[in-house]
Amino acid sequence: MTDLAQKTDTPPLNFGVIVFPVFQALDAFGPLDALNTLAYEFPLNLAIIAETLDPVSTKPPVVVSQNINPRSNFSESIVPTHTFDTAPPIDVLLVPGGKGTRDPKTVQGAIDFVAKVYPSLRYLITVCTGAGIAARAGVLDGRRATTNKMNWATSIAHRKEVNWIAHARWVVDGNIWTSSGVSAGLDVVFAFVAEVYGKKAADNVANILEYERHTDSKWDPYAELYGLKDSSAS
Amino acid sequence: MTDLAQKTDTPPLNFGVIVFPVFQALDAFGPLDALNTLAYEFPLNLAIIAETLDPVSTKPPVVVSQNINPRSNFSESIVPTHTFDTAPPIDVLLVPGGKGTRDPKTVQGAIDFVAKVYPSLRYLITVCTGAGIAARAGVLDGRRATTNKMNWATSIAHRKEVNWIAHARWVVDGNIWTSSGVSAGLDVVFAFVAEVYGKKAADNVANILEYERHTDSKWDPYAELYGLKDSSAS
């Protein structure tokens, strides 16, 4: 058995998730809770990686032009376990999206981290506008990928070297799995678990979460809802 | 206009969510992220309430008999904003479930808090085995309610005075909304938003989250999967 075959036969052990201010909670916690549950059956580790070890909040800034209600005070904070500088070796990196991805100051650290670690990853999974982070890291150049559908134009403008697929719940190209907006993170991670850990494991976790998953990567009423077309790499 | 009518005409402003060790992440973060997004349009506040202000982890204890893999280290921690003693007035209380609900030491504080605040709430929403917390608080006595389907027998055993409905994605009885396992929390909160903030608001949030919600409260393939029957109050 070659090293490569051996590596392929052993399911990934070490997961990482990037968090940054104003990440979208479900982008991260949908996939993470499926993996929390998978971790009952398979040995899995998780590193939660951010700029610093301070709690990272979903709290949006008050931006009246984006219809963010300045009278609301509604957010949650997650606690990182590692920084971009102290992250352990990772097999699978999960990159959520959220309004924070629009602010270069907020996400530059995440972009640099993805660019740095991608060569050593076995898989990269992005949810929603997390694809825009991967795109800016340059790792999607020449690849097929998808992203959030409501903020499509903003997302794909990050990088024209990507073959952006509008009509897709998720897209797999090589070892990069990109998904559509927010709740699509659940479907992409279940598809990933089915492919890498086996369909039985994915079905088992879905039945525990009582989640009726979309198993067709082309299912995407939101591309139509928002009137989108594919954008070929230029 | 009477005080009551006035109260009913004003949508709820102040939400609270209870967290306790080994809560199920998606039970909380599914509903919370829908509400995070609703809070762009409506003024909403959130208090995250726990025994202490220390971060609260989803990390399960090593329990070989429950097939929890002792080789995994996979969890997330959320930061409370209030304790059971310092919680502000709440209109809507959200109670997630999770393996922590099985440990009386872990959840007694949550049970006592629900019993204490229920009379002053406008609505109580439970997800998954969070119904078992509400049941033990006595607030479901004589009511129709549902809970997690895989752990049905354990959940309903907490309180025989409840009319446990096996075949339901969610159940509404008076001002208490109880839902089935984990991902059902998304559907119950969307149904709640549609009822209380309007169908347009619910559809808008669902389209932002790209979430195809179950709008039929009777949709429940998991009751059949786990071979369940209703259990009338005794």
Tab-separated table of C-alpha atoms in Angstrom:
chain	number	residue	atom	x	y	z
A	1	MET	CA	0.000	0.000	0.000
A	2	THR	CA	1.377	3.412	-0.925
A	3	ASP	CA	1.404	6.308	1.500
A	4	LEU	CA	-1.228	8.003	-0.616
A	5	ALA	CA	-3.577	5.012	-0.563
A	6	GLN	CA	-3.040	4.641	3.152
A	7	LYS	CA	-3.814	8.308	3.672
A	8	THR	CA	-6.976	8.029	1.583
A	9	ASP	CA	-8.152	4.969	3.491
A	10	THR	CA	-7.942	6.689	6.867
A	11	PRO	CA	-10.809	9.110	7.451
A	12	PRO	CA	-9.770	12.646	8.410
A	13	LEU	CA	-9.163	13.126	12.121
A	14	ASN	CA	-8.390	16.815	12.658
A	15	PHE	CA	-10.929	19.502	11.787
A	16	GLY	CA	-10.548	23.237	12.031
A	17	VAL	CA	-13.097	26.011	11.737
A	18	ILE	CA	-12.243	29.658	11.186
A	19	VAL	CA	-14.269	32.301	13.022
A	20	PHE	CA	-14.153	36.076	12.643
A	21	PRO	CA	-16.318	38.972	13.857
A	22	VAL	CA	-19.828	38.986	12.328
A	23	PHE	CA	-19.662	35.394	11.102
A	24	GLN	CA	-23.062	33.825	10.352
A	25	ALA	CA	-23.877	31.494	13.246
A	26	LEU	CA	-25.639	28.744	11.269
A	27	ASP	CA	-22.885	28.689	8.606
A	28	ALA	CA	-20.599	27.383	11.328
A	29	PHE	CA	-22.938	25.580	13.733
A	30	GLY	CA	-24.915	23.612	11.131
A	31	PRO	CA	-21.840	21.732	9.897
A	32	LEU	CA	-20.249	21.690	13.361
A	33	ASP	CA	-23.243	20.057	15.011
A	34	ALA	CA	-23.366	17.358	12.334
A	35	LEU	CA	-19.669	16.797	13.051
A	36	ASN	CA	-20.204	16.960	16.839
A	37	THR	CA	-22.562	14.027	16.325
A	38	LEU	CA	-20.273	12.193	13.886
A	39	ALA	CA	-17.593	12.474	16.593
A	40	TYR	CA	-19.589	10.038	18.758
A	41	GLU	CA	-18.817	7.331	16.211
A	42	PHE	CA	-15.518	8.441	14.661
A	43	PRO	CA	-12.524	9.889	16.501
A	44	LEU	CA	-12.488	13.586	15.523
A	45	ASN	CA	-10.797	16.682	16.908
A	46	LEU	CA	-11.818	20.298	16.436
A	47	ALA	CA	-9.725	23.472	16.557
A	48	ILE	CA	-11.669	26.750	16.572
A	49	ILE	CA	-9.313	29.260	15.004
A	50	ALA	CA	-9.432	33.054	15.107
A	51	GLU	CA	-7.236	36.135	15.129
A	52	THR	CA	-6.987	36.015	18.946
A	53	LEU	CA	-8.358	33.804	21.733
A	54	ASP	CA	-11.001	36.399	22.654
A	55	PRO	CA	-14.632	35.285	22.143
A	56	VAL	CA	-15.816	36.005	18.592
A	57	SER	CA	-19.276	37.498	18.176
A	58	THR	CA	-21.892	37.328	15.435
A	59	LYS	CA	-22.938	40.857	16.403
A	60	PRO	CA	-23.377	43.028	13.307
A	61	PRO	CA	-22.264	46.644	13.340
A	62	VAL	CA	-25.024	49.209	13.024
A	63	VAL	CA	-25.235	49.804	9.278
A	64	VAL	CA	-28.443	51.559	8.417
A	65	SER	CA	-27.788	51.231	4.664
A	66	GLN	CA	-27.786	47.439	5.041
A	67	ASN	CA	-31.064	47.489	6.948
A	68	ILE	CA	-29.402	46.314	10.141
A	69	ASN	CA	-31.681	47.466	12.911
A	70	PRO	CA	-29.765	49.724	15.282
A	71	ARG	CA	-32.329	49.007	18.004
A	72	SER	CA	-31.451	45.295	18.157
A	73	ASN	CA	-28.919	43.699	20.476
A	74	PHE	CA	-29.009	40.097	19.368
A	75	SER	CA	-25.865	37.992	18.956
A	76	GLU	CA	-23.848	35.059	20.253
A	77	SER	CA	-20.123	34.599	20.933
A	78	ILE	CA	-18.017	31.480	20.435
A	79	VAL	CA	-14.707	30.804	22.189
A	80	PRO	CA	-11.655	30.096	19.968
A	81	THR	CA	-9.251	27.342	20.960
A	82	HIS	CA	-6.361	28.530	18.758
A	83	THR	CA	-5.151	31.595	16.879
A	84	PHE	CA	-4.039	31.744	13.259
A	85	ASP	CA	-0.490	31.549	14.625
A	86	THR	CA	-1.021	28.605	17.006
A	87	ALA	CA	-3.369	26.383	14.968
A	88	PRO	CA	-2.451	22.683	15.002
A	89	PRO	CA	-2.135	20.592	11.805
A	90	ILE	CA	-5.561	20.309	10.161
A	91	ASP	CA	-6.993	17.728	7.777
A	92	VAL	CA	-10.299	19.482	7.028
A	93	LEU	CA	-10.819	23.237	7.267
A	94	LEU	CA	-14.334	24.662	7.476
A	95	VAL	CA	-14.796	28.313	6.479
A	96	PRO	CA	-18.132	29.969	7.288
A	97	GLY	CA	-19.368	33.227	5.802
A	98	GLY	CA	-21.303	36.161	7.148
A	99	LYS	CA	-21.403	39.924	6.946
A	100	GLY	CA	-17.893	40.068	8.405
A	101	THR	CA	-16.500	38.795	5.109
A	102	ARG	CA	-17.328	42.161	3.551
A	103	ASP	CA	-14.828	43.973	5.759
A	104	PRO	CA	-11.244	43.426	4.525
A	105	LYS	CA	-9.831	44.338	7.952
A	106	THR	CA	-11.992	41.700	9.611
A	107	VAL	CA	-11.165	38.812	7.275
A	108	GLN	CA	-7.627	39.448	6.024
A	109	GLY	CA	-6.245	37.168	8.749
A	110	ALA	CA	-8.619	34.395	7.679
A	111	ILE	CA	-7.727	34.864	3.999
A	112	ASP	CA	-4.003	34.667	4.783
A	113	PHE	CA	-4.567	31.584	6.962
A	114	VAL	CA	-6.448	29.749	4.187
A	115	ALA	CA	-3.690	30.605	1.692
A	116	LYS	CA	-1.051	29.349	4.132
A	117	VAL	CA	-2.635	26.054	5.190
A	118	TYR	CA	-4.456	24.985	2.027
A	119	PRO	CA	-1.449	23.057	0.622
A	120	SER	CA	-1.398	20.862	3.752
A	121	LEU	CA	-5.178	20.255	3.957
A	122	ARG	CA	-6.893	17.121	2.795
A	123	TYR	CA	-10.171	19.011	2.303
A	124	LEU	CA	-11.456	22.575	2.373
A	125	ILE	CA	-15.184	23.186	2.928
A	126	THR	CA	-16.734	26.645	2.603
A	127	VAL	CA	-20.256	27.725	3.516
A	128	CYS	CA	-22.029	30.767	2.120
A	129	THR	CA	-19.779	33.801	1.649
A	130	GLY	CA	-16.943	31.764	3.174
A	131	ALA	CA	-16.242	30.975	-0.498
A	132	GLY	CA	-15.236	34.608	-0.867
A	133	ILE	CA	-12.509	34.063	1.728
A	134	ALA	CA	-11.199	31.005	-0.135
A	135	ALA	CA	-11.452	32.908	-3.427
A	136	ARG	CA	-9.400	35.818	-2.093
A	137	ALA	CA	-6.844	33.308	-0.788
A	138	GLY	CA	-6.429	32.296	-4.443
A	139	VAL	CA	-7.218	28.626	-3.856
A	140	LEU	CA	-10.338	28.635	-6.058
A	141	ASP	CA	-8.579	29.993	-9.168
A	142	GLY	CA	-9.592	27.948	-12.227
A	143	ARG	CA	-11.988	25.867	-10.153
A	144	ARG	CA	-15.758	25.507	-10.090
A	145	ALA	CA	-17.307	26.905	-6.919
A	146	THR	CA	-20.530	28.316	-5.519
A	147	THR	CA	-21.452	30.775	-2.763
A	148	ASN	CA	-24.361	32.624	-1.138
A	149	LYS	CA	-27.131	33.425	-3.597
A	150	MET	CA	-28.583	36.622	-2.132
A	151	ASN	CA	-25.164	38.316	-2.071
A	152	TRP	CA	-24.024	36.638	-5.291
A	153	ALA	CA	-22.736	39.714	-7.104
A	154	THR	CA	-20.680	40.910	-4.127
A	155	SER	CA	-19.258	37.433	-3.535
A	156	ILE	CA	-18.157	36.608	-7.058
A	157	ALA	CA	-16.647	40.061	-7.545
A	158	HIS	CA	-13.917	39.028	-5.063
A	159	ARG	CA	-12.187	36.902	-7.711
A	160	LYS	CA	-12.880	36.651	-11.418
A	161	GLU	CA	-10.459	33.720	-11.854
A	162	VAL	CA	-13.103	31.381	-10.349
A	163	ASN	CA	-15.752	29.511	-12.380
A	164	TRP	CA	-18.693	30.575	-10.238
A	165	ILE	CA	-21.633	28.155	-10.542
A	166	ALA	CA	-24.877	29.934	-9.757
A	167	HIS	CA	-27.292	27.010	-9.791
A	168	ALA	CA	-25.957	24.618	-7.131
A	169	ARG	CA	-26.608	23.710	-3.504
A	170	TRP	CA	-22.931	22.788	-3.386
A	171	VAL	CA	-20.031	22.191	-5.772
A	172	VAL	CA	-17.070	19.810	-5.436
A	173	ASP	CA	-13.896	20.513	-7.390
A	174	GLY	CA	-10.895	18.455	-6.382
A	175	ASN	CA	-10.607	18.599	-2.606
A	176	ILE	CA	-12.635	21.811	-2.236
A	177	TRP	CA	-16.308	21.686	-1.355
A	178	THR	CA	-18.139	25.028	-1.618
A	179	SER	CA	-21.782	25.504	-0.674
A	180	SER	CA	-24.546	27.995	-1.139
A	181	GLY	CA	-25.937	30.241	1.608
A	182	VAL	CA	-26.210	29.493	5.326
A	183	SER	CA	-28.354	26.339	5.680
A	184	ALA	CA	-26.609	24.815	2.625
A	185	GLY	CA	-23.722	24.200	5.018
A	186	LEU	CA	-25.732	21.347	6.514
A	187	ASP	CA	-26.243	19.739	3.117
A	188	VAL	CA	-22.623	20.077	2.008
A	189	VAL	CA	-21.278	18.608	5.218
A	190	PHE	CA	-23.693	15.670	5.032
A	191	ALA	CA	-22.612	15.067	1.401
A	192	PHE	CA	-18.986	15.287	2.562
A	193	VAL	CA	-19.588	12.864	5.442
A	194	ALA	CA	-21.356	10.432	3.074
A	195	GLU	CA	-18.427	10.572	0.630
A	196	VAL	CA	-15.610	10.390	3.177
A	197	TYR	CA	-17.036	8.500	6.186
A	198	GLY	CA	-19.729	6.527	4.322
A	199	LYS	CA	-23.430	6.922	3.546
A	200	LYS	CA	-24.416	4.945	6.632
A	201	ALA	CA	-22.609	7.403	8.885
A	202	ALA	CA	-24.269	10.379	7.138
A	203	ASP	CA	-27.731	8.800	7.364
A	204	ASN	CA	-27.170	7.970	11.014
A	205	VAL	CA	-26.212	11.554	11.915
A	206	ALA	CA	-29.102	12.977	9.847
A	207	ASN	CA	-31.549	10.716	11.682
A	208	ILE	CA	-30.159	11.841	15.036
A	209	LEU	CA	-30.487	15.504	13.991
A	210	GLU	CA	-33.922	14.691	12.457
A	211	TYR	CA	-32.677	16.551	9.403
A	212	GLU	CA	-34.135	15.842	5.958
A	213	ARG	CA	-31.102	16.667	3.902
A	214	HIS	CA	-30.958	17.717	0.264
A	215	THR	CA	-28.897	15.007	-1.434
A	216	ASP	CA	-28.981	16.571	-4.919
A	217	SER	CA	-26.148	19.084	-5.269
A	218	LYS	CA	-28.086	20.733	-8.120
A	219	TRP	CA	-31.162	21.475	-5.989
A	220	ASP	CA	-31.230	25.262	-5.741
A	221	PRO	CA	-34.444	27.265	-5.887
A	222	TYR	CA	-32.534	30.290	-4.604
A	223	ALA	CA	-30.530	30.754	-7.831
A	224	GLU	CA	-33.889	31.208	-9.561
A	225	LEU	CA	-35.334	33.302	-6.746
A	226	TYR	CA	-32.461	35.753	-7.094
A	227	GLY	CA	-32.279	35.455	-10.931
A	228	LEU	CA	-28.647	34.334	-11.153
A	229	LYS	CA	-26.431	33.114	-13.980
A	230	ASP	CA	-23.071	31.334	-13.902
A	231	SER	CA	-19.920	33.424	-14.215
A	232	SER	CA	-17.015	31.774	-16.062
A	233	ALA	CA	-13.437	32.450	-15.058
A	234	SER	CA	-11.847	35.312	-16.927
B	1	MET	CA	-57.555	49.335	23.468
B	2	THR	CA	-57.042	47.146	26.507
B	3	ASP	CA	-53.632	46.425	27.933
B	4	LEU	CA	-53.930	42.869	26.727
B	5	ALA	CA	-54.733	43.854	23.153
B	6	GLN	CA	-51.911	46.354	23.196
B	7	LYS	CA	-49.519	43.694	24.426
B	8	THR	CA	-50.637	41.281	21.724
B	9	ASP	CA	-50.217	43.896	19.007
B	10	THR	CA	-46.586	44.592	19.905
B	11	PRO	CA	-44.219	41.869	18.739
B	12	PRO	CA	-41.985	40.403	21.449
B	13	LEU	CA	-38.754	42.338	22.011
B	14	ASN	CA	-36.742	40.447	24.605
B	15	PHE	CA	-35.566	36.896	23.941
B	16	GLY	CA	-33.667	34.604	26.255
B	17	VAL	CA	-31.964	31.289	25.595
B	18	ILE	CA	-30.885	28.865	28.297
B	19	VAL	CA	-27.583	27.037	27.891
B	20	PHE	CA	-26.131	24.261	30.046
B	21	PRO	CA	-23.187	21.866	29.691
B	22	VAL	CA	-23.604	19.361	26.818
B	23	PHE	CA	-26.394	21.275	25.111
B	24	GLN	CA	-26.935	20.352	21.448
B	25	ALA	CA	-25.421	23.133	19.343
B	26	LEU	CA	-27.958	23.147	16.505
B	27	ASP	CA	-30.902	23.069	18.955
B	28	ALA	CA	-29.808	26.538	20.005
B	29	PHE	CA	-28.061	27.960	16.939
B	30	GLY	CA	-30.709	26.998	14.379
B	31	PRO	CA	-33.407	29.115	16.039
B	32	LEU	CA	-30.888	31.747	17.160
B	33	ASP	CA	-29.544	32.340	13.668
B	34	ALA	CA	-33.054	32.726	12.271
B	35	LEU	CA	-33.631	35.272	15.049
B	36	ASN	CA	-30.225	36.930	14.469
B	37	THR	CA	-31.485	37.575	10.951
B	38	LEU	CA	-34.980	38.635	12.032
B	39	ALA	CA	-33.233	41.168	14.283
B	40	TYR	CA	-32.089	43.070	11.181
B	41	GLU	CA	-35.718	43.970	10.531
B	42	PHE	CA	-37.296	43.940	14.008
B	43	PRO	CA	-35.793	45.340	17.200
B	44	LEU	CA	-34.864	42.264	19.251
B	45	ASN	CA	-32.638	41.661	22.253
B	46	LEU	CA	-31.048	38.393	23.360
B	47	ALA	CA	-29.940	37.255	26.804
B	48	ILE	CA	-27.890	34.050	26.926
B	49	ILE	CA	-28.591	32.582	30.344
B	50	ALA	CA	-26.666	29.935	32.260
B	51	GLU	CA	-25.716	28.836	35.761
B	52	THR	CA	-22.619	31.097	35.705
B	53	LEU	CA	-20.992	33.482	33.214
B	54	ASP	CA	-18.323	30.901	32.301
B	55	PRO	CA	-18.390	29.669	28.678
B	56	VAL	CA	-20.743	26.709	28.256
B	57	SER	CA	-19.521	23.784	26.164
B	58	THR	CA	-21.260	21.186	24.030
B	59	LYS	CA	-18.510	18.742	24.979
B	60	PRO	CA	-19.960	15.368	25.955
B	61	PRO	CA	-18.487	13.411	28.829
B	62	VAL	CA	-16.836	10.133	27.890
B	63	VAL	CA	-19.648	7.612	28.227
B	64	VAL	CA	-18.746	4.389	26.521
B	65	SER	CA	-22.229	2.930	27.102
B	66	GLN	CA	-23.740	5.791	25.072
B	67	ASN	CA	-21.304	5.211	22.204
B	68	ILE	CA	-19.585	8.523	22.810
B	69	ASN	CA	-16.132	8.099	21.364
B	70	PRO	CA	-13.520	8.698	24.048
B	71	ARG	CA	-10.946	9.434	21.340
B	72	SER	CA	-12.800	12.537	20.091
B	73	ASN	CA	-12.237	16.083	21.243
B	74	PHE	CA	-14.879	17.955	19.288
B	75	SER	CA	-16.993	20.705	20.835
B	76	GLU	CA	-17.814	24.405	20.888
B	77	SER	CA	-18.373	26.877	23.750
B	78	ILE	CA	-20.813	29.784	23.886
B	79	VAL	CA	-20.476	32.773	26.229
B	80	PRO	CA	-23.446	33.532	28.540
B	81	THR	CA	-24.513	37.131	29.039
B	82	HIS	CA	-26.511	36.501	32.232
B	83	THR	CA	-26.913	33.950	34.994
B	84	PHE	CA	-30.178	32.427	36.218
B	85	ASP	CA	-29.994	34.998	39.018
B	86	THR	CA	-29.265	38.069	36.878
B	87	ALA	CA	-31.466	37.405	33.824
B	88	PRO	CA	-33.430	40.450	32.616
B	89	PRO	CA	-37.195	40.345	31.944
B	90	ILE	CA	-37.867	38.023	29.002
B	91	ASP	CA	-40.757	37.862	26.538
B	92	VAL	CA	-39.737	34.664	24.732
B	93	LEU	CA	-37.623	31.930	26.290
B	94	LEU	CA	-35.896	29.360	24.069
B	95	VAL	CA	-34.870	26.065	25.685
B	96	PRO	CA	-32.573	23.753	23.703
B	97	GLY	CA	-31.953	20.099	24.499
B	98	GLY	CA	-28.950	17.851	24.348
B	99	LYS	CA	-27.299	15.063	26.288
B	100	GLY	CA	-26.853	17.425	29.246
B	101	THR	CA	-30.588	17.232	29.923
B	102	ARG	CA	-30.075	13.646	31.120
B	103	ASP	CA	-27.979	14.748	34.064
B	104	PRO	CA	-30.157	16.170	36.869
B	105	LYS	CA	-27.195	18.053	38.359
B	106	THR	CA	-26.539	19.764	35.021
B	107	VAL	CA	-30.090	20.899	34.315
B	108	GLN	CA	-31.698	21.491	37.696
B	109	GLY	CA	-30.835	25.204	37.498
B	110	ALA	CA	-32.482	25.415	34.064
B	111	ILE	CA	-35.568	23.547	35.300
B	112	ASP	CA	-35.914	25.876	38.277
B	113	PHE	CA	-35.434	28.925	36.035
B	114	VAL	CA	-38.178	27.821	33.626
B	115	ALA	CA	-40.551	27.205	36.548
B	116	LYS	CA	-39.747	30.644	37.979
B	117	VAL	CA	-40.042	32.745	34.814
B	118	TYR	CA	-42.772	30.931	32.885
B	119	PRO	CA	-45.605	32.958	34.463
B	120	SER	CA	-44.040	36.182	33.161
B	121	LEU	CA	-43.210	34.929	29.642
B	122	ARG	CA	-45.271	35.667	26.582
B	123	TYR	CA	-43.975	32.519	24.847
B	124	LEU	CA	-41.900	29.460	25.670
B	125	ILE	CA	-40.208	27.549	22.829
B	126	THR	CA	-38.452	24.232	23.383
B	127	VAL	CA	-36.307	22.280	20.942
B	128	CYS	CA	-35.579	18.569	21.139
B	129	THR	CA	-35.070	17.271	24.679
B	130	GLY	CA	-35.463	20.861	25.913
B	131	ALA	CA	-39.108	19.793	26.282
B	132	GLY	CA	-37.937	17.530	29.095
B	133	ILE	CA	-36.678	20.612	30.953
B	134	ALA	CA	-40.032	22.370	30.533
B	135	ALA	CA	-41.835	19.167	31.531
B	136	ARG	CA	-39.823	18.828	34.742
B	137	ALA	CA	-40.565	22.492	35.462
B	138	GLY	CA	-44.231	21.449	35.491
B	139	VAL	CA	-45.305	23.943	32.825
B	140	LEU	CA	-46.379	21.266	30.328
B	141	ASP	CA	-48.778	19.504	32.698
B	142	GLY	CA	-52.075	18.806	30.934
B	143	ARG	CA	-50.720	20.229	27.675
B	144	ARG	CA	-49.931	18.700	24.319
B	145	ALA	CA	-46.201	18.681	23.576
B	146	THR	CA	-43.558	16.899	21.531
B	147	THR	CA	-39.840	16.223	21.917
B	148	ASN	CA	-36.847	14.431	20.364
B	149	LYS	CA	-37.873	11.222	18.594
B	150	MET	CA	-34.754	9.081	18.986
B	151	ASN	CA	-34.732	9.557	22.770
B	152	TRP	CA	-38.538	9.561	23.025
B	153	ALA	CA	-38.913	7.055	25.860
B	154	THR	CA	-36.341	8.793	28.057
B	155	SER	CA	-37.839	12.220	27.373
B	156	ILE	CA	-41.478	11.438	28.047
B	157	ALA	CA	-40.610	9.496	31.192
B	158	HIS	CA	-39.685	12.836	32.814
B	159	ARG	CA	-43.359	13.748	33.271
B	160	LYS	CA	-46.444	11.610	32.783
B	161	GLU	CA	-48.798	14.579	33.269
B	162	VAL	CA	-47.994	15.740	29.711
B	163	ASN	CA	-49.934	14.696	26.590
B	164	TRP	CA	-46.912	13.699	24.552
B	165	ILE	CA	-47.599	13.810	20.807
B	166	ALA	CA	-45.277	11.440	18.959
B	167	HIS	CA	-46.125	12.319	15.371
B	168	ALA	CA	-45.355	16.036	15.063
B	169	ARG	CA	-42.562	18.293	13.825
B	170	TRP	CA	-43.813	20.748	16.425
B	171	VAL	CA	-46.829	21.284	18.693
B	172	VAL	CA	-48.411	24.525	19.896
B	173	ASP	CA	-50.501	24.503	23.080
B	174	GLY	CA	-51.377	27.925	24.435
B	175	ASN	CA	-48.196	29.962	24.546
B	176	ILE	CA	-45.859	26.964	24.538
B	177	TRP	CA	-44.249	25.766	21.300
B	178	THR	CA	-42.430	22.426	21.569
B	179	SER	CA	-40.511	20.869	18.693
B	180	SER	CA	-39.040	17.552	17.730
B	181	GLY	CA	-35.303	16.787	17.591
B	182	VAL	CA	-32.459	19.176	16.758
B	183	SER	CA	-33.142	20.534	13.240
B	184	ALA	CA	-36.866	20.799	14.075
B	185	GLY	CA	-35.858	23.886	16.046
B	186	LEU	CA	-35.472	25.715	12.739
B	187	ASP	CA	-38.972	24.777	11.638
B	188	VAL	CA	-40.637	25.663	14.930
B	189	VAL	CA	-38.967	29.048	15.094
B	190	PHE	CA	-39.939	29.850	11.500
B	191	ALA	CA	-43.541	28.853	12.297
B	192	PHE	CA	-43.358	31.043	15.399
B	193	VAL	CA	-41.956	33.992	13.437
B	194	ALA	CA	-44.668	33.571	10.784
B	195	GLU	CA	-47.367	33.558	13.472
B	196	VAL	CA	-46.021	36.401	15.604
B	197	TYR	CA	-44.038	38.656	13.206
B	198	GLY	CA	-45.881	37.734	10.000
B	199	LYS	CA	-45.451	35.286	7.129
B	200	LYS	CA	-43.535	37.839	5.068
B	201	ALA	CA	-40.894	38.191	7.795
B	202	ALA	CA	-40.553	34.403	8.066
B	203	ASP	CA	-40.244	33.966	4.301
B	204	ASN	CA	-37.691	36.760	4.137
B	205	VAL	CA	-35.478	35.187	6.806
B	206	ALA	CA	-35.825	31.715	5.236
B	207	ASN	CA	-34.747	33.110	1.860
B	208	ILE	CA	-31.724	34.789	3.452
B	209	LEU	CA	-30.774	31.519	5.183
B	210	GLU	CA	-31.621	29.628	1.940
B	211	TYR	CA	-33.618	27.289	4.142
B	212	GLU	CA	-36.495	25.238	2.736
B	213	ARG	CA	-38.587	25.021	5.849
B	214	HIS	CA	-41.187	22.417	6.749
B	215	THR	CA	-44.415	24.366	7.129
B	216	ASP	CA	-46.583	21.380	8.096
B	217	SER	CA	-46.386	20.795	11.847
B	218	LYS	CA	-47.521	17.201	11.257
B	219	TRP	CA	-44.616	16.345	8.947
B	220	ASP	CA	-42.575	13.808	10.896
B	221	PRO	CA	-40.938	10.802	9.249
B	222	TYR	CA	-38.891	10.297	12.417
B	223	ALA	CA	-41.870	9.198	14.527
B	224	GLU	CA	-42.292	6.360	12.043
B	225	LEU	CA	-38.563	5.705	11.779
B	226	TYR	CA	-38.390	5.191	15.534
B	227	GLY	CA	-41.807	3.428	15.745
B	228	LEU	CA	-43.429	5.829	18.219
B	229	LYS	CA	-46.940	6.214	19.599
B	230	ASP	CA	-48.556	9.114	21.467
B	231	SER	CA	-48.611	8.981	25.261
B	232	SER	CA	-51.653	10.532	26.941
B	233	ALA	CA	-51.365	12.308	30.262
B	234	SER	CA	-51.969	10.045	33.212
